[in-house]
């Protein structure tokens, strides 16, 4: 489920070439604060994936809600 969530979020990513220096900028609009900037598109995609993974783990650790993406909802349930 976690892998499916990350893949779905990455499919929502938006990329652009920054006019100032020609580097690539990527973000996932549904995931506030998840963005990356790199010299190549491939490096930007890889950095964005890493940032997304850390963002998800942080939000799970802090018990913060995660957005539903493509019908995938990650919920942390308390185990007795």
GROMACS .gro file of N, CA and C in nm:
model
  240
    1UNK      N    1   0.082  -0.119   0.000
    1UNK     CA    2   0.000   0.000   0.000
    1UNK      C    3   0.086   0.126   0.000
    2UNK      N    4   0.195   0.126   0.077
    2UNK     CA    5   0.282   0.243   0.084
    2UNK      C    6   0.347   0.271  -0.051
    3UNK      N    7   0.395   0.168  -0.116
    3UNK     CA    8   0.457   0.184  -0.247
    3UNK      C    9   0.356   0.237  -0.349
    4UNK      N   10   0.235   0.185  -0.345
    4UNK     CA   11   0.130   0.233  -0.436
    4UNK      C   12   0.101   0.380  -0.412
    5UNK      N   13   0.098   0.420  -0.287
    5UNK     CA   14   0.072   0.560  -0.251
    5UNK      C   15   0.182   0.651  -0.306
    6UNK      N   16   0.307   0.611  -0.287
    6UNK     CA   17   0.419   0.692  -0.334
    6UNK      C   18   0.419   0.700  -0.486
    7UNK      N   19   0.393   0.590  -0.553
    7UNK     CA   20   0.386   0.591  -0.699
    7UNK      C   21   0.274   0.680  -0.750
    8UNK      N   22   0.158   0.675  -0.684
    8UNK     CA   23   0.045   0.758  -0.723
    8UNK      C   24   0.079   0.905  -0.704
    9UNK      N   25   0.143   0.938  -0.593
    9UNK     CA   26   0.180   1.077  -0.566
    9UNK      C   27   0.281   1.126  -0.670
   10UNK      N   28   0.377   1.043  -0.705
   10UNK     CA   29   0.477   1.082  -0.804
   10UNK      C   30   0.416   1.103  -0.942
   11UNK      N   31   0.309   1.030  -0.973
   11UNK     CA   32   0.240   1.052  -1.101
   11UNK      C   33   0.173   1.189  -1.104
   12UNK      N   34   0.147   1.247  -0.988
   12UNK     CA   35   0.085   1.381  -0.979
   12UNK      C   36   0.188   1.494  -0.986
   13UNK      N   37   0.316   1.459  -0.986
   13UNK     CA   38   0.422   1.560  -0.983
   13UNK      C   39   0.416   1.651  -1.105
   14UNK      N   40   0.450   1.777  -1.081
   14UNK     CA   41   0.459   1.878  -1.186
   14UNK      C   42   0.603   1.924  -1.193
   15UNK      N   43   0.656   1.934  -1.314
   15UNK     CA   44   0.795   1.974  -1.334
   15UNK      C   45   0.801   2.095  -1.425
   16UNK      N   46   0.906   2.176  -1.402
   16UNK     CA   47   0.929   2.290  -1.490
   16UNK      C   48   1.079   2.319  -1.493
   17UNK      N   49   1.120   2.384  -1.600
   17UNK     CA   50   1.258   2.429  -1.611
   17UNK      C   51   1.260   2.574  -1.564
   18UNK      N   52   1.347   2.602  -1.468
   18UNK     CA   53   1.356   2.737  -1.415
   18UNK      C   54   1.435   2.826  -1.512
   19UNK      N   55   1.379   2.942  -1.547
   19UNK     CA   56   1.444   3.028  -1.645
   19UNK      C   57   1.575   3.090  -1.595
   20UNK      N   58   1.589   3.107  -1.466
   20UNK     CA   59   1.709   3.171  -1.411
   20UNK      C   60   1.836   3.092  -1.439
   21UNK      N   61   1.831   2.962  -1.413
   21UNK     CA   62   1.954   2.882  -1.426
   21UNK      C   63   1.937   2.755  -1.509
   22UNK      N   64   1.816   2.730  -1.559
   22UNK     CA   65   1.792   2.613  -1.642
   22UNK      C   66   1.780   2.483  -1.565
   23UNK      N   67   1.775   2.491  -1.432
   23UNK     CA   68   1.759   2.370  -1.352
   23UNK      C   69   1.613   2.327  -1.352
   24UNK      N   70   1.589   2.208  -1.304
   24UNK     CA   71   1.454   2.152  -1.300
   24UNK      C   72   1.395   2.165  -1.160
   25UNK      N   73   1.270   2.202  -1.155
   25UNK     CA   74   1.196   2.214  -1.030
   25UNK      C   75   1.078   2.120  -1.039
   26UNK      N   76   1.054   2.043  -0.933
   26UNK     CA   77   0.940   1.953  -0.929
   26UNK      C   78   0.868   1.963  -0.797
   27UNK      N   79   0.738   1.946  -0.800
   27UNK     CA   80   0.659   1.947  -0.678
   27UNK      C   81   0.538   1.856  -0.693
   28UNK      N   82   0.482   1.819  -0.579
   28UNK     CA   83   0.359   1.741  -0.577
   28UNK      C   84   0.256   1.829  -0.508
   29UNK      N   85   0.166   1.890  -0.583
   29UNK     CA   86   0.073   1.989  -0.526
   29UNK      C   87  -0.009   1.938  -0.408
   30UNK      N   88  -0.048   1.812  -0.408
   30UNK     CA   89  -0.130   1.758  -0.300
   30UNK      C   90  -0.052   1.741  -0.169
   31UNK      N   91   0.079   1.743  -0.179
   31UNK     CA   92   0.166   1.718  -0.063
   31UNK      C   93   0.244   1.845  -0.031
   32UNK      N   94   0.186   1.929   0.052
   32UNK     CA   95   0.245   2.059   0.083
   32UNK      C   96   0.388   2.045   0.135
   33UNK      N   97   0.478   2.117   0.072
   33UNK     CA   98   0.618   2.116   0.113
   33UNK      C   99   0.704   2.011   0.045
   34UNK      N  100   0.645   1.930  -0.043
   34UNK     CA  101   0.722   1.828  -0.114
   34UNK      C  102   0.763   1.886  -0.249
   35UNK      N  103   0.892   1.924  -0.257
   35UNK     CA  104   0.944   1.980  -0.381
   35UNK      C  105   1.093   1.948  -0.392
   36UNK      N  106   1.147   1.963  -0.513
   36UNK     CA  107   1.287   1.934  -0.538
   36UNK      C  108   1.338   2.025  -0.649
   37UNK      N  109   1.470   2.042  -0.652
   37UNK     CA  110   1.535   2.122  -0.754
   37UNK      C  111   1.668   2.056  -0.785
   38UNK      N  112   1.696   2.032  -0.914
   38UNK     CA  113   1.820   1.966  -0.953
   38UNK      C  114   1.859   2.006  -1.094
   39UNK      N  115   1.981   1.971  -1.131
   39UNK     CA  116   2.035   2.009  -1.262
   39UNK      C  117   1.970   1.935  -1.379
   40UNK      N  118   1.929   1.810  -1.357
   40UNK     CA  119   1.865   1.733  -1.464
   40UNK      C  120   1.727   1.687  -1.419
   41UNK      N  121   1.644   1.654  -1.515
   41UNK     CA  122   1.510   1.606  -1.483
   41UNK      C  123   1.517   1.476  -1.404
   42UNK      N  124   1.606   1.386  -1.442
   42UNK     CA  125   1.617   1.259  -1.370
   42UNK      C  126   1.660   1.280  -1.225
   43UNK      N  127   1.757   1.369  -1.203
   43UNK     CA  128   1.800   1.400  -1.065
   43UNK      C  129   1.686   1.463  -0.986
   44UNK      N  130   1.608   1.548  -1.051
   44UNK     CA  131   1.495   1.613  -0.986
   44UNK      C  132   1.390   1.510  -0.946
   45UNK      N  133   1.361   1.415  -1.035
   45UNK     CA  134   1.265   1.310  -1.003
   45UNK      C  135   1.311   1.225  -0.885
   46UNK      N  136   1.440   1.190  -0.883
   46UNK     CA  137   1.494   1.109  -0.775
   46UNK      C  138   1.489   1.186  -0.642
   47UNK      N  139   1.527   1.312  -0.644
   47UNK     CA  140   1.523   1.393  -0.523
   47UNK      C  141   1.380   1.409  -0.473
   48UNK      N  142   1.287   1.429  -0.565
   48UNK     CA  143   1.146   1.444  -0.529
   48UNK      C  144   1.094   1.317  -0.463
   49UNK      N  145   1.133   1.201  -0.515
   49UNK     CA  146   1.092   1.073  -0.457
   49UNK      C  147   1.145   1.061  -0.314
   50UNK      N  148   1.270   1.098  -0.293
   50UNK     CA  149   1.330   1.091  -0.160
   50UNK      C  150   1.260   1.185  -0.062
   51UNK      N  151   1.233   1.306  -0.107
   51UNK     CA  152   1.164   1.403  -0.022
   51UNK      C  153   1.025   1.353   0.013
   52UNK      N  154   0.954   1.297  -0.084
   52UNK     CA  155   0.821   1.243  -0.060
   52UNK      C  156   0.825   1.130   0.043
   53UNK      N  157   0.920   1.038   0.031
   53UNK     CA  158   0.930   0.928   0.127
   53UNK      C  159   0.952   0.982   0.268
   54UNK      N  160   1.043   1.078   0.284
   54UNK     CA  161   1.070   1.137   0.415
   54UNK      C  162   0.946   1.209   0.469
   55UNK      N  163   0.876   1.279   0.381
   55UNK     CA  164   0.756   1.354   0.419
   55UNK      C  165   0.648   1.258   0.471
   56UNK      N  166   0.628   1.147   0.400
   56UNK     CA  167   0.529   1.048   0.442
   56UNK      C  168   0.567   0.990   0.578
   57UNK      N  169   0.692   0.949   0.593
   57UNK     CA  170   0.736   0.890   0.720
   57UNK      C  171   0.725   0.989   0.836
   58UNK      N  172   0.759   1.114   0.811
   58UNK     CA  173   0.748   1.216   0.915
   58UNK      C  174   0.603   1.234   0.958
   59UNK      N  175   0.513   1.241   0.860
   59UNK     CA  176   0.372   1.261   0.892
   59UNK      C  177   0.314   1.141   0.966
   60UNK      N  178   0.356   1.021   0.930
   60UNK     CA  179   0.312   0.901   1.002
   60UNK      C  180   0.366   0.906   1.145
   61UNK      N  181   0.494   0.940   1.161
   61UNK     CA  182   0.555   0.947   1.293
   61UNK      C  183   0.485   1.048   1.383
   62UNK      N  184   0.446   1.162   1.325
   62UNK     CA  185   0.380   1.267   1.403
   62UNK      C  186   0.228   1.250   1.407
   63UNK      N  187   0.179   1.141   1.349
   63UNK     CA  188   0.035   1.112   1.343
   63UNK      C  189  -0.044   1.225   1.277
   64UNK      N  190   0.013   1.278   1.169
   64UNK     CA  191  -0.052   1.384   1.092
   64UNK      C  192  -0.125   1.321   0.973
   65UNK      N  193  -0.233   1.382   0.929
   65UNK     CA  194  -0.308   1.323   0.817
   65UNK      C  195  -0.229   1.331   0.686
   66UNK      N  196  -0.254   1.234   0.601
   66UNK     CA  197  -0.197   1.231   0.467
   66UNK      C  198  -0.310   1.248   0.367
   67UNK      N  199  -0.287   1.321   0.260
   67UNK     CA  200  -0.394   1.338   0.162
   67UNK      C  201  -0.425   1.207   0.090
   68UNK      N  202  -0.549   1.189   0.055
   68UNK     CA  203  -0.589   1.075  -0.028
   68UNK      C  204  -0.546   1.106  -0.170
   69UNK      N  205  -0.475   1.013  -0.233
   69UNK     CA  206  -0.426   1.033  -0.369
   69UNK      C  207  -0.472   0.917  -0.455
   70UNK      N  208  -0.543   0.950  -0.561
   70UNK     CA  209  -0.597   0.848  -0.652
   70UNK      C  210  -0.674   0.740  -0.578
   71UNK      N  211  -0.748   0.779  -0.477
   71UNK     CA  212  -0.829   0.687  -0.400
   71UNK      C  213  -0.751   0.606  -0.298
   72UNK      N  214  -0.622   0.631  -0.286
   72UNK     CA  215  -0.540   0.559  -0.189
   72UNK      C  216  -0.529   0.643  -0.063
   73UNK      N  217  -0.569   0.583   0.048
   73UNK     CA  218  -0.569   0.652   0.176
   73UNK      C  219  -0.482   0.576   0.273
   74UNK      N  220  -0.377   0.640   0.322
   74UNK     CA  221  -0.292   0.578   0.423
   74UNK      C  222  -0.341   0.620   0.560
   75UNK      N  223  -0.378   0.522   0.640
   75UNK     CA  224  -0.422   0.549   0.776
   75UNK      C  225  -0.337   0.470   0.872
   76UNK      N  226  -0.299   0.537   0.980
   76UNK     CA  227  -0.224   0.469   1.084
   76UNK      C  228  -0.324   0.433   1.193
   77UNK      N  229  -0.334   0.305   1.220
   77UNK     CA  230  -0.430   0.258   1.319
   77UNK      C  231  -0.355   0.215   1.445
   78UNK      N  232  -0.413   0.248   1.558
   78UNK     CA  233  -0.354   0.211   1.685
   78UNK      C  234  -0.380   0.063   1.709
   79UNK      N  235  -0.275  -0.008   1.748
   79UNK     CA  236  -0.286  -0.150   1.775
   79UNK      C  237  -0.285  -0.169   1.926
   80UNK      N  238  -0.379  -0.248   1.974
   80UNK     CA  239  -0.390  -0.270   2.120
   80UNK      C  240  -0.285  -0.364   2.169
   0.00000   0.00000   0.00000
